[in-house]
mmCIF file of C-alpha atoms in Angstrom:
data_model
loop_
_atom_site.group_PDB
_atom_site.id
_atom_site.type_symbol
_atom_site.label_atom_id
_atom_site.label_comp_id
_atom_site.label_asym_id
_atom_site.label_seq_id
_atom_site.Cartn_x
_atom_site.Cartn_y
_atom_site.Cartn_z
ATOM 1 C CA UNK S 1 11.958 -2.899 -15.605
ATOM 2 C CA UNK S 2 8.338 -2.994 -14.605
ATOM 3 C CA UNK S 3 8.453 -7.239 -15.899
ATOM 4 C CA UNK S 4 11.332 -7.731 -13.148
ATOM 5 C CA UNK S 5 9.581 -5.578 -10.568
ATOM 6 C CA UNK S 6 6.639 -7.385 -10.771
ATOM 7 C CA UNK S 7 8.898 -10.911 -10.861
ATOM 8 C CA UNK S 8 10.502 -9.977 -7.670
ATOM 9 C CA UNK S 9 7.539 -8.660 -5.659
ATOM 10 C CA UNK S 10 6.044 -11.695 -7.049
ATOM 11 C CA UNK S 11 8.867 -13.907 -4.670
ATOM 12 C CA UNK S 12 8.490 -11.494 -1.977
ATOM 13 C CA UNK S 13 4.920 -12.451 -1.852
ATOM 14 C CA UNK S 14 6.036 -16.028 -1.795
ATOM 15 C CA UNK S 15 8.753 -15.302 0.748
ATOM 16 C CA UNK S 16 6.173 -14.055 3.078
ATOM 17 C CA UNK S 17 3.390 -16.659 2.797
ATOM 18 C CA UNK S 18 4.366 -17.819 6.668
ATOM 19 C CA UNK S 19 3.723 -14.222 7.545
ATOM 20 C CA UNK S 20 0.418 -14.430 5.727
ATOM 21 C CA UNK S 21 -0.565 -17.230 8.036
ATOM 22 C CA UNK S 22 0.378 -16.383 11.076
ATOM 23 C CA UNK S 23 -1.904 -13.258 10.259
ATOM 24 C CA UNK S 24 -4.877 -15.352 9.653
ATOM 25 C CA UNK S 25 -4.993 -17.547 12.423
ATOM 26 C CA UNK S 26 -3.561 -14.614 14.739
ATOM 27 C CA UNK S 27 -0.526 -15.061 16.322
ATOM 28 C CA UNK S 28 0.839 -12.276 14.119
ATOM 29 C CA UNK S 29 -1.224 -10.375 16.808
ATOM 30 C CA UNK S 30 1.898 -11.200 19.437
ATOM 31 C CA UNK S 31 3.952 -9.126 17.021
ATOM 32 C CA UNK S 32 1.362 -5.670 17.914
ATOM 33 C CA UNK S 33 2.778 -5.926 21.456
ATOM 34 C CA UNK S 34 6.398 -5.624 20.821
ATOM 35 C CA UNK S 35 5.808 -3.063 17.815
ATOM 36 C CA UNK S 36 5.128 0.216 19.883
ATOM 37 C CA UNK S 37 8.125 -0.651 21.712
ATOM 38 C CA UNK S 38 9.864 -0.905 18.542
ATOM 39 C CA UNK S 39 8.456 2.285 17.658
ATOM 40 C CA UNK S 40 9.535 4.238 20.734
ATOM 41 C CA UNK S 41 13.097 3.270 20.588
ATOM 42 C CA UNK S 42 13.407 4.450 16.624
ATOM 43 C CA UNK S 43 11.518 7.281 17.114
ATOM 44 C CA UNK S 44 14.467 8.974 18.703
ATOM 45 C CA UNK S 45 16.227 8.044 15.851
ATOM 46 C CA UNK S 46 14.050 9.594 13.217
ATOM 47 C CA UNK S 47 12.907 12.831 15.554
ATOM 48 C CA UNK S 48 17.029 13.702 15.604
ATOM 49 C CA UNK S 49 17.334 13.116 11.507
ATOM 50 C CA UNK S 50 14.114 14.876 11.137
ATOM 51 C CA UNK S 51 14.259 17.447 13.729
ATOM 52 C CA UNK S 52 14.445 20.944 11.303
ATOM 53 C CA UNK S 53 11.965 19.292 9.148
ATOM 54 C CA UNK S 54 9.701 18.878 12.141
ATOM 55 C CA UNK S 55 10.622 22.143 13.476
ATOM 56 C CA UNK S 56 9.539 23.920 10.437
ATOM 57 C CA UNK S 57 6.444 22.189 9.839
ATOM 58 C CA UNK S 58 4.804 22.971 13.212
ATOM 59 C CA UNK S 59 6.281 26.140 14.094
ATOM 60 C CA UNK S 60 2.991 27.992 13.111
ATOM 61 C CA UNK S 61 0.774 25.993 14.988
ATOM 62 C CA UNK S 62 0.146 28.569 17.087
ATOM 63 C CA UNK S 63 -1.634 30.493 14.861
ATOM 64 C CA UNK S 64 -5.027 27.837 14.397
ATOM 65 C CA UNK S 65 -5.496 28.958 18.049
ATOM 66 C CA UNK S 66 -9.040 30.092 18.390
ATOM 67 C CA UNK S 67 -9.645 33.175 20.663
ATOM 68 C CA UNK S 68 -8.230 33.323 24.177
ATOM 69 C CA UNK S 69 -8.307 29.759 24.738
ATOM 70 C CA UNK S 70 -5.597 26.934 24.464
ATOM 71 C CA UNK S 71 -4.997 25.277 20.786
ATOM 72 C CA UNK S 72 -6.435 22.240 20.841
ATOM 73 C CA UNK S 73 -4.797 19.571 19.445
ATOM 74 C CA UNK S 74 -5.607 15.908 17.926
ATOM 75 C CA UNK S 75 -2.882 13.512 16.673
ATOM 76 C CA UNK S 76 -3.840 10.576 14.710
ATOM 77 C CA UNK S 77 -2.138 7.467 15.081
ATOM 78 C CA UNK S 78 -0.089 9.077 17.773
ATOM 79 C CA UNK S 79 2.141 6.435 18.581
ATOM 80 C CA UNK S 80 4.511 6.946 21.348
ATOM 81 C CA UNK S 81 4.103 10.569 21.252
ATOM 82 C CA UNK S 82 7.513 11.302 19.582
ATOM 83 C CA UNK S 83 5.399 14.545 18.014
ATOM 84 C CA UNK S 84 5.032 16.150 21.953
ATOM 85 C CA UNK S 85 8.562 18.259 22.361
ATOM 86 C CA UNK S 86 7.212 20.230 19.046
ATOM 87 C CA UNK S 87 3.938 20.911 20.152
ATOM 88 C CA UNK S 88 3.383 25.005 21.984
ATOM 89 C CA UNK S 89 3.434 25.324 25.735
ATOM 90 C CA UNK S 90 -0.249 25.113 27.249
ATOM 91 C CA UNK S 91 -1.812 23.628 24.241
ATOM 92 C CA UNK S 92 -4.299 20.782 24.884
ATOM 93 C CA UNK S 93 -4.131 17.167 23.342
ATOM 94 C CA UNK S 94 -6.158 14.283 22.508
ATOM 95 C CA UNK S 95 -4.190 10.797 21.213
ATOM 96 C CA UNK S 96 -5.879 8.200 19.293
ATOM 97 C CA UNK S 97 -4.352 5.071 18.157
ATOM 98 C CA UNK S 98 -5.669 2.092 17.613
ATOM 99 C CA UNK S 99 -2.465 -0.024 19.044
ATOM 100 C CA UNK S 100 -3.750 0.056 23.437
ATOM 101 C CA UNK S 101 -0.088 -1.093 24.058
ATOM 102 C CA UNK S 102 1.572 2.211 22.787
ATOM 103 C CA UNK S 103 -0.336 3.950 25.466
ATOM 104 C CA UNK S 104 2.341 3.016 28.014
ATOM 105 C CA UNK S 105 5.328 5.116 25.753
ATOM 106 C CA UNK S 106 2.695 7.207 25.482
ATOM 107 C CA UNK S 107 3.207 7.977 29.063
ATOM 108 C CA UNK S 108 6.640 8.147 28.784
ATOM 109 C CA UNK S 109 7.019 11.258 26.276
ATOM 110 C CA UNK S 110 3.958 13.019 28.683
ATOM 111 C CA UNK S 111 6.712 12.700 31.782
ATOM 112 C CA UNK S 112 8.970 14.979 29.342
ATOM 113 C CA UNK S 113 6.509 17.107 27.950
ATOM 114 C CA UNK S 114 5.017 18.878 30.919
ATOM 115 C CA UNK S 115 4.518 22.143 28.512
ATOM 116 C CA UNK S 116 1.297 20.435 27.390
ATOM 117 C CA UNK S 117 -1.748 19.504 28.738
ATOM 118 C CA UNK S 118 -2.944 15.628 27.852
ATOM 119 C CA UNK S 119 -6.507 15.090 27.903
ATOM 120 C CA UNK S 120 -6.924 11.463 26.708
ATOM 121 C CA UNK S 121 -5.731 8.690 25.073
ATOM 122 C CA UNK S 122 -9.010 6.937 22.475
ATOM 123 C CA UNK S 123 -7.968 3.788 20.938
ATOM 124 C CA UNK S 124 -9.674 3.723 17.573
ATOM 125 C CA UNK S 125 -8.795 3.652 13.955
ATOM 126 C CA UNK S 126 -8.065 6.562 12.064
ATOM 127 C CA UNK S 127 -10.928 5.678 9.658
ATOM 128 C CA UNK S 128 -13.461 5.866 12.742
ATOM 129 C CA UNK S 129 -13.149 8.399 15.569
ATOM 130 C CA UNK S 130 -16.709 8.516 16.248
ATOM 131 C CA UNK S 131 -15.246 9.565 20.382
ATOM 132 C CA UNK S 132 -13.864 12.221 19.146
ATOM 133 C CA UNK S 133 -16.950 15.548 18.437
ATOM 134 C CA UNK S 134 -17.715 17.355 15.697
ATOM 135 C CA UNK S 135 -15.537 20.703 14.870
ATOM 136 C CA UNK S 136 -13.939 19.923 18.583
ATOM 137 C CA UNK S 137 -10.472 20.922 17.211
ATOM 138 C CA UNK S 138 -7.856 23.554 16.108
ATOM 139 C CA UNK S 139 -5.250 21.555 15.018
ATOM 140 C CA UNK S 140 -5.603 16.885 13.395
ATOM 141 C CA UNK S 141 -1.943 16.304 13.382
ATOM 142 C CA UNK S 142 -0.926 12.938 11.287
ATOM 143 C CA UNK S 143 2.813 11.791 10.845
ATOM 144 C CA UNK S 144 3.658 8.681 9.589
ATOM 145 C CA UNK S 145 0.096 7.545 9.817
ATOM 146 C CA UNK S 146 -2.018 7.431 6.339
ATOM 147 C CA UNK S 147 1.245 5.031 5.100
ATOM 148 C CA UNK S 148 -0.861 2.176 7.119
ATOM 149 C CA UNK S 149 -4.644 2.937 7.528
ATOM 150 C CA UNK S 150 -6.818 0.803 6.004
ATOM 151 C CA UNK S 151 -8.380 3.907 4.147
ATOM 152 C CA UNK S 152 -7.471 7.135 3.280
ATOM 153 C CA UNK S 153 -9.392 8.736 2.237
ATOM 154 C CA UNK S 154 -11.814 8.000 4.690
ATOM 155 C CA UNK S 155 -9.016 8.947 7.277
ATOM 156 C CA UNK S 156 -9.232 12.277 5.618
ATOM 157 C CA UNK S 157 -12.577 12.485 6.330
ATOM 158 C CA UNK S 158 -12.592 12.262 9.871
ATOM 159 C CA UNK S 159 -9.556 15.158 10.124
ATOM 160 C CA UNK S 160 -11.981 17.172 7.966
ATOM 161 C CA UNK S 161 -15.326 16.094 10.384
ATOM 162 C CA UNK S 162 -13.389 16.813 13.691
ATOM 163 C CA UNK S 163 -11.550 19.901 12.597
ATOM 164 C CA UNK S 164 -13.208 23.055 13.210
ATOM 165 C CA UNK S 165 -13.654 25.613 10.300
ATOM 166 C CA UNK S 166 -10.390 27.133 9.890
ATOM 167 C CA UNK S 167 -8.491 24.703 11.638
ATOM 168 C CA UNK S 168 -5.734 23.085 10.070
ATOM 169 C CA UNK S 169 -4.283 19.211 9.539
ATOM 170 C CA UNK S 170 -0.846 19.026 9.761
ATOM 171 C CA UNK S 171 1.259 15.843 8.056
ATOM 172 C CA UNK S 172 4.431 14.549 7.290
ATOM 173 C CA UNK S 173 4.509 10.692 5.511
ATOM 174 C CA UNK S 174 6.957 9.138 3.554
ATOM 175 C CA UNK S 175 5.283 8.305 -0.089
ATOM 176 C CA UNK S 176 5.846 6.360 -2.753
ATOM 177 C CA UNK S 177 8.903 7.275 -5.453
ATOM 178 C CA UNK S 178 9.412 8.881 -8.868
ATOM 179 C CA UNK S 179 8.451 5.765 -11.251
ATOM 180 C CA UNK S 180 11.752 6.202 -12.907
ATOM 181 C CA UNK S 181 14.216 5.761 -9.871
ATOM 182 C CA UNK S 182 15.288 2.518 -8.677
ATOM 183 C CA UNK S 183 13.876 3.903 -5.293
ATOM 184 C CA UNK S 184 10.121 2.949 -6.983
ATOM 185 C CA UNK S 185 11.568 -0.172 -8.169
ATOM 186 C CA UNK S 186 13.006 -1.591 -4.518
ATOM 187 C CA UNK S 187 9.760 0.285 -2.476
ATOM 188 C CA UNK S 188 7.491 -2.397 -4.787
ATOM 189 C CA UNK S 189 9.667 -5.713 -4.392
ATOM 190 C CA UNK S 190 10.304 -5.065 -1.032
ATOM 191 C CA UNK S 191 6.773 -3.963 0.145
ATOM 192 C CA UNK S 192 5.285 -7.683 0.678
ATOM 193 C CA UNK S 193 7.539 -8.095 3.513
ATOM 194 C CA UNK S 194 7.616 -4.218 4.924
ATOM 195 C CA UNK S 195 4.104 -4.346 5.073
ATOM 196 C CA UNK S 196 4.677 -7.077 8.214
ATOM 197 C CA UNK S 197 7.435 -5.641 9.872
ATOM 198 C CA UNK S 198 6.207 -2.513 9.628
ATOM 199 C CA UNK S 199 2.583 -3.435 10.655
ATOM 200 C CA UNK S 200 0.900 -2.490 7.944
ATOM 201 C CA UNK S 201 2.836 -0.004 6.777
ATOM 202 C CA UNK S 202 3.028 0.864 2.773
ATOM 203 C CA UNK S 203 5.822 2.239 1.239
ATOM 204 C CA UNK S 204 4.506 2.528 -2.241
ATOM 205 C CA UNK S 205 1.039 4.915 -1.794
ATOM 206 C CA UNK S 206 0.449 8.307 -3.487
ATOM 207 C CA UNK S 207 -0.646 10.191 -0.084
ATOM 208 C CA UNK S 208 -0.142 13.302 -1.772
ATOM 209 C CA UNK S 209 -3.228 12.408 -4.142
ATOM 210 C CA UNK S 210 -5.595 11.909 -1.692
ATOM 211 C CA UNK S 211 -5.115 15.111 -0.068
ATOM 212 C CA UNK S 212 -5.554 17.118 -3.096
ATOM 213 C CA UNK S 213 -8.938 16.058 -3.575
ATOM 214 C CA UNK S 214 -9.812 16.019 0.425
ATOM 215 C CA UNK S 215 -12.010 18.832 0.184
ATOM 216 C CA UNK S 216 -9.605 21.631 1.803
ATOM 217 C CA UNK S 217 -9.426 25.036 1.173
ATOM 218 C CA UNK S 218 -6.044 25.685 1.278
ATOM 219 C CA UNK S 219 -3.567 22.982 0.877
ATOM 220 C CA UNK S 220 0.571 23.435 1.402
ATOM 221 C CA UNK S 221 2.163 20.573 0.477
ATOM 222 C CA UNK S 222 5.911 20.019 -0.294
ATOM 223 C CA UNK S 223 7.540 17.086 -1.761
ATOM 224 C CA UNK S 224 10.633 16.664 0.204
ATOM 225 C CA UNK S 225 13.882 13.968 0.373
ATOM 226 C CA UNK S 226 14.138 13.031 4.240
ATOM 227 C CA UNK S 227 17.653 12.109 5.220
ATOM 228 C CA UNK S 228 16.192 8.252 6.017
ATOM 229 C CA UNK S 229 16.628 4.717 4.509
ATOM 230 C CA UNK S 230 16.064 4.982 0.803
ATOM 231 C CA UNK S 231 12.867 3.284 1.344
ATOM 232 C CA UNK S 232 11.417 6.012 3.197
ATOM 233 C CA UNK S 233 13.210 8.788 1.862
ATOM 234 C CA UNK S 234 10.322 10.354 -0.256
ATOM 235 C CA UNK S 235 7.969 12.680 2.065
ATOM 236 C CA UNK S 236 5.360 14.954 1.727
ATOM 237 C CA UNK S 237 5.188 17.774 4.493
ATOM 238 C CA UNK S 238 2.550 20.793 4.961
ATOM 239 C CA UNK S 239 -0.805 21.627 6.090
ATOM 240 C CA UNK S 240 -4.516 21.404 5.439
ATOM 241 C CA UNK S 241 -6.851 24.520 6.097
ATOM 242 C CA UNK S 242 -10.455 23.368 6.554
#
């Protein structure tokens, strides 16, 4: 099995050797301006299949609200804001992506989502929010994000640094699947060529590892089967407590 896995990612790789190109010299860029339109149109998609998971997994936001004041709210990697209709009336958020061109869906989902209050839009990696403060936060929210950041763990990091104590990081990300299912087997040949049309994207990472040993104190994490592509059928879904 793990022989013909490797043969077959092996021709992926191959297969995808234009991609690879295009990527050095840049035109591959052109592709970044018609993905968050890509995005916006299957989020509606995925938001309906997922919509009790999603319901679920942020219905206690609410309760990371410090004092008298609004939750405050910062979603990684927000996209085109398909996470808004979940979020509690009056709460206050900040987006960061590091895609500019999403900004425009971005405005979109605001023009249905009057119950919130938006407060700005950073472009910047997940790895570096630097414009975002120090324990400035109730609530990091990250969904379908740490599948295509360049790190982690240092991802994690920032969610930790921005977070306030007490606060809580939300997520939901598909994740690689059980070794012995054919699931693992078609997640690795396939990847070479997901990985471009899914800028970035990975379908074969262990997200759940790096979370464990993110320095939390509480961690609820569930291992769930999303009713998706087989690809991204494996998720993880819970919350962080700083």
């Amino acid at each position: 099995m793990t022989f013909l896995m490797n043969f077959f990612t092996f021709i992926f790789k191959v297969v995808t050797l234009p991609l690879q190109l295009m990527e050095v010299v840049g035109i591959y860029g052109i592709y970044k301006r018609f993905f968050p339109f890509l995005i916006y149109k299957i989020s509606f998609t995925y938001n309906k299949k997922m919509n009790d998971k999603k319901k679920d997994l942020f219905s206690n936001l609410s309760e990371f609200t410090k004092g008298n004041g609004p939750l405050r709210i910062l979603e990684i990697g927000c996209g085109s804001g398909a996470n808004f209709e979940f979020y509690p009336s009056g709460c206050k958020v900040i987006c960061t992506d590091p895609n500019p061109h999403f900004e425009k869906y971005l405005q979109k989902s605001l023009a249905v989502n009057d119950h919130l209050t938006f407060e700005r839009f950073v472009v910047a990696f997940g790895e570096d929010m630097g414009a975002v403060k120090d324990d400035s936060v109730d609530v990091v929210v990250c969904t379908l994000v740490l599948c295509s950041v360049n790190d982690i763990r240092r991802t994690l990091q920032e969610a930790h640094r921005i977070l306030r104590l007490g606060g809580a990081l939300y997520f939901l990300e598909h994740v690689v699947a059980d070794p012995s299912s054919w699931t693992y087997f078609f997640q690795h040949v396939f990847q070479p060529i997901w990985y471009y049309f899914g800028d970035g994207c990975e379908v074969v990472r262990a997200t759940w590892k790096h979370l464990e040993t993110a320095g939390f104190s509480e961690l609820k994490l569930r291992h769930i089967e999303a009713p998706l592509n087989f690809m991204i059928k494996p998720h993880i879904i819970g919350y962080a407590v700083k």
